[in-house]
mmCIF file of C-alpha atoms in Angstrom:
data_model
loop_
_atom_site.group_PDB
_atom_site.id
_atom_site.type_symbol
_atom_site.label_atom_id
_atom_site.label_comp_id
_atom_site.label_asym_id
_atom_site.label_seq_id
_atom_site.Cartn_x
_atom_site.Cartn_y
_atom_site.Cartn_z
ATOM 1 C CA MET A 1 36.306 17.022 -64.382
ATOM 2 C CA THR A 2 32.727 17.143 -64.786
ATOM 3 C CA ALA A 3 29.797 18.755 -63.155
ATOM 4 C CA THR A 4 27.012 16.478 -62.160
ATOM 5 C CA SER A 5 23.750 16.749 -60.640
ATOM 6 C CA ASP A 6 23.641 14.022 -58.424
ATOM 7 C CA LEU A 7 24.140 14.730 -54.709
ATOM 8 C CA GLY A 8 23.704 11.159 -53.165
ATOM 9 C CA ALA A 9 21.954 10.557 -50.447
ATOM 10 C CA ALA A 10 22.219 14.454 -49.417
ATOM 11 C CA ARG A 11 20.143 15.422 -46.203
ATOM 12 C CA PRO A 12 19.081 19.098 -44.803
ATOM 13 C CA ALA A 13 21.637 20.259 -42.216
ATOM 14 C CA SER A 14 20.767 18.999 -39.142
ATOM 15 C CA PRO A 15 22.636 17.701 -35.780
ATOM 16 C CA ASP A 16 21.811 14.018 -36.356
ATOM 17 C CA LEU A 17 23.892 14.950 -40.126
ATOM 18 C CA LEU A 18 26.651 16.718 -37.884
ATOM 19 C CA ARG A 19 26.763 14.056 -35.856
ATOM 20 C CA SER A 20 27.012 11.487 -38.904
ATOM 21 C CA VAL A 21 29.236 13.383 -40.687
ATOM 22 C CA PHE A 22 31.734 13.584 -37.966
ATOM 23 C CA ARG A 23 31.343 10.157 -36.707
ATOM 24 C CA ARG A 24 33.308 9.785 -40.395
ATOM 25 C CA HIS A 25 36.152 12.249 -39.253
ATOM 26 C CA PRO A 26 38.939 10.736 -36.599
ATOM 27 C CA ALA A 27 39.768 13.261 -34.420
ATOM 28 C CA GLY A 28 42.547 12.771 -31.454
ATOM 29 C CA VAL A 29 41.633 12.445 -27.769
ATOM 30 C CA ALA A 30 42.059 15.556 -25.286
ATOM 31 C CA VAL A 31 40.761 16.169 -21.579
ATOM 32 C CA VAL A 32 40.771 19.671 -20.512
ATOM 33 C CA THR A 33 40.758 20.330 -16.787
ATOM 34 C CA ALA A 34 40.342 23.335 -14.929
ATOM 35 C CA ARG A 35 40.040 24.100 -11.240
ATOM 36 C CA GLY A 36 36.555 24.693 -10.019
ATOM 37 C CA ARG A 37 35.214 26.330 -7.105
ATOM 38 C CA SER A 38 34.279 22.982 -5.173
ATOM 39 C CA GLY A 39 37.106 21.367 -6.758
ATOM 40 C CA PRO A 40 38.772 20.124 -10.374
ATOM 41 C CA VAL A 41 36.485 19.743 -13.484
ATOM 42 C CA GLY A 42 37.394 18.309 -16.381
ATOM 43 C CA PHE A 43 36.026 16.497 -19.629
ATOM 44 C CA THR A 44 36.754 14.990 -22.907
ATOM 45 C CA ALA A 45 37.674 16.783 -26.179
ATOM 46 C CA THR A 46 37.871 15.826 -29.442
ATOM 47 C CA SER A 47 37.777 19.562 -30.777
ATOM 48 C CA LEU A 48 40.984 20.551 -30.108
ATOM 49 C CA ALA A 49 43.003 22.237 -32.625
ATOM 50 C CA SER A 50 46.462 23.938 -32.876
ATOM 51 C CA VAL A 51 45.610 27.702 -33.720
ATOM 52 C CA SER A 52 48.981 30.115 -33.914
ATOM 53 C CA ALA A 53 52.770 29.197 -33.425
ATOM 54 C CA GLU A 54 53.581 32.594 -32.496
ATOM 55 C CA PRO A 55 52.153 33.166 -29.618
ATOM 56 C CA PRO A 56 51.708 29.366 -29.042
ATOM 57 C CA MET A 57 47.970 29.205 -29.062
ATOM 58 C CA LEU A 58 45.494 26.594 -29.005
ATOM 59 C CA SER A 59 41.803 26.173 -28.728
ATOM 60 C CA PHE A 60 38.754 23.452 -28.233
ATOM 61 C CA GLY A 61 34.808 23.242 -27.813
ATOM 62 C CA VAL A 62 33.047 22.869 -24.846
ATOM 63 C CA SER A 63 29.503 22.553 -24.567
ATOM 64 C CA THR A 64 27.643 25.482 -22.407
ATOM 65 C CA GLY A 65 25.388 22.730 -20.922
ATOM 66 C CA GLY A 66 28.176 20.787 -19.722
ATOM 67 C CA SER A 67 28.960 20.629 -16.147
ATOM 68 C CA SER A 68 32.517 22.046 -16.310
ATOM 69 C CA TRP A 69 31.480 25.189 -18.512
ATOM 70 C CA PRO A 70 30.831 27.240 -14.723
ATOM 71 C CA ALA A 71 34.355 26.567 -14.236
ATOM 72 C CA ILE A 72 35.524 27.008 -17.984
ATOM 73 C CA SER A 73 33.553 30.151 -18.201
ATOM 74 C CA ASP A 74 35.241 31.856 -14.759
ATOM 75 C CA THR A 75 38.502 30.468 -14.835
ATOM 76 C CA GLY A 76 42.111 31.971 -16.315
ATOM 77 C CA HIS A 77 43.734 28.557 -17.101
ATOM 78 C CA VAL A 78 42.875 25.465 -18.363
ATOM 79 C CA GLY A 79 44.829 21.867 -18.312
ATOM 80 C CA VAL A 80 45.061 20.410 -21.599
ATOM 81 C CA HIS A 81 45.836 16.926 -21.726
ATOM 82 C CA LEU A 82 46.634 14.316 -24.975
ATOM 83 C CA LEU A 83 45.536 11.170 -23.981
ATOM 84 C CA GLY A 84 47.642 7.491 -25.398
ATOM 85 C CA GLU A 85 45.512 4.494 -26.676
ATOM 86 C CA HIS A 86 45.937 3.036 -23.270
ATOM 87 C CA GLN A 87 43.967 5.492 -21.709
ATOM 88 C CA GLN A 88 40.271 4.474 -23.418
ATOM 89 C CA ASP A 89 38.525 4.247 -20.031
ATOM 90 C CA LEU A 90 39.791 7.796 -18.906
ATOM 91 C CA ALA A 91 38.429 9.212 -22.083
ATOM 92 C CA ALA A 92 35.238 7.802 -21.169
ATOM 93 C CA THR A 93 35.077 8.451 -17.257
ATOM 94 C CA PHE A 94 35.659 12.632 -18.362
ATOM 95 C CA ALA A 95 33.276 11.977 -20.938
ATOM 96 C CA ARG A 96 30.303 10.375 -19.088
ATOM 97 C CA ARG A 97 27.823 12.678 -17.719
ATOM 98 C CA GLY A 98 27.816 12.403 -13.913
ATOM 99 C CA ALA A 99 31.159 10.729 -13.238
ATOM 100 C CA ASP A 100 33.354 11.147 -10.907
ATOM 101 C CA ARG A 101 36.113 12.088 -12.746
ATOM 102 C CA PHE A 102 38.618 12.976 -9.975
ATOM 103 C CA GLY A 103 37.915 10.153 -8.101
ATOM 104 C CA PRO A 104 39.426 6.565 -7.801
ATOM 105 C CA GLY A 105 41.151 5.298 -10.481
ATOM 106 C CA THR A 106 42.205 9.306 -12.275
ATOM 107 C CA GLU A 107 45.856 9.930 -10.879
ATOM 108 C CA TRP A 108 46.434 13.595 -11.188
ATOM 109 C CA ARG A 109 47.799 16.248 -9.070
ATOM 110 C CA GLU A 110 47.503 19.922 -8.786
ATOM 111 C CA GLY A 111 50.238 22.002 -11.202
ATOM 112 C CA PRO A 112 51.051 25.520 -12.515
ATOM 113 C CA GLU A 113 48.389 28.178 -11.769
ATOM 114 C CA GLY A 114 46.395 25.129 -9.774
ATOM 115 C CA VAL A 115 45.303 23.734 -13.272
ATOM 116 C CA PRO A 116 44.649 19.664 -12.745
ATOM 117 C CA VAL A 117 46.996 17.863 -14.282
ATOM 118 C CA LEU A 118 46.705 14.437 -14.980
ATOM 119 C CA ASP A 119 49.459 11.430 -14.604
ATOM 120 C CA GLY A 120 50.468 8.924 -17.530
ATOM 121 C CA VAL A 121 49.659 11.200 -20.205
ATOM 122 C CA PRO A 122 51.664 11.480 -23.763
ATOM 123 C CA ALA A 123 51.233 15.088 -23.856
ATOM 124 C CA TRP A 124 50.162 17.938 -21.509
ATOM 125 C CA MET A 125 50.045 21.910 -21.700
ATOM 126 C CA VAL A 126 49.133 25.112 -18.693
ATOM 127 C CA CYS A 127 47.336 26.887 -20.898
ATOM 128 C CA ARG A 128 45.750 30.987 -20.171
ATOM 129 C CA VAL A 129 42.493 31.241 -21.725
ATOM 130 C CA VAL A 130 42.420 34.433 -23.726
ATOM 131 C CA ALA A 131 38.946 34.654 -25.377
ATOM 132 C CA ARG A 132 35.415 32.630 -24.614
ATOM 133 C CA VAL A 133 33.701 32.983 -28.500
ATOM 134 C CA PRO A 134 29.912 31.772 -28.509
ATOM 135 C CA ALA A 135 29.195 29.172 -31.088
ATOM 136 C CA GLY A 136 25.618 28.090 -30.861
ATOM 137 C CA ASP A 137 25.378 25.933 -27.857
ATOM 138 C CA HIS A 138 29.210 25.790 -27.330
ATOM 139 C CA ARG A 139 31.826 28.006 -26.854
ATOM 140 C CA ILE A 140 35.330 28.005 -28.566
ATOM 141 C CA VAL A 141 37.698 28.529 -25.771
ATOM 142 C CA VAL A 142 41.131 29.953 -27.563
ATOM 143 C CA ALA A 143 44.011 29.314 -25.331
ATOM 144 C CA GLU A 144 47.990 30.469 -24.651
ATOM 145 C CA VAL A 145 50.166 27.712 -24.438
ATOM 146 C CA LEU A 146 52.245 28.480 -20.891
ATOM 147 C CA LEU A 147 54.199 25.557 -20.113
ATOM 148 C CA GLY A 148 53.976 21.521 -21.231
ATOM 149 C CA ASP A 149 55.457 18.624 -21.321
ATOM 150 C CA PRO A 150 55.601 16.457 -25.019
ATOM 151 C CA THR A 151 57.630 13.009 -23.409
ATOM 152 C CA GLY A 152 55.358 11.051 -21.932
ATOM 153 C CA HIS A 153 54.289 7.389 -23.695
ATOM 154 C CA GLY A 154 52.065 6.075 -25.459
ATOM 155 C CA ARG A 155 50.449 6.305 -28.930
ATOM 156 C CA PRO A 156 47.537 8.605 -29.503
ATOM 157 C CA LEU A 157 44.051 7.689 -28.873
ATOM 158 C CA VAL A 158 41.668 8.664 -31.202
ATOM 159 C CA TYR A 159 37.915 8.707 -31.475
ATOM 160 C CA HIS A 160 35.545 7.433 -34.701
ATOM 161 C CA GLN A 161 32.588 5.956 -35.764
ATOM 162 C CA GLY A 162 31.539 6.618 -32.526
ATOM 163 C CA ARG A 163 34.531 4.740 -30.072
ATOM 164 C CA PHE A 164 37.939 5.270 -28.689
ATOM 165 C CA SER A 165 40.759 3.207 -30.368
ATOM 166 C CA GLY A 166 44.350 3.469 -31.378
ATOM 167 C CA LEU A 167 45.699 3.948 -34.805
ATOM 168 C CA PRO A 168 46.895 0.885 -36.836
ATOM 169 C CA GLY A 169 50.003 -0.037 -36.823
#
């Protein structure tokens, strides 16, 4: 390997640089839900990650400026739903500011711990929140999986280049 000083089109760090880089990184699409004081809340997340197998834990990022943050900041439990490629409209609804996320077109039921559980998803989990870690204008939520169902149908939905799509082939 030969070291080179040519770094191409390197730019200083900025929110735009981060967004531009991560548009090139395909990510699975999830919807996180919680019971809020005025009813159910939820948002689309592409930051979902497995944290630990023993005990089973996961993490996701949530904007402190988002409409779901007050409920997420206060709740003890969340629902995490992996979306299928047939659920692009659902992903867009939960990503859109001001949308009626639990209105007509969103099928859901109250699950364990009062968490809203979305119908028709390939997989879902109900989790107990164990930490909310400050990270810039977001919080990283760490949650322990209490129960779930991985037996739904559908191929995964991914987010890439600013669009929702399915996997090829």
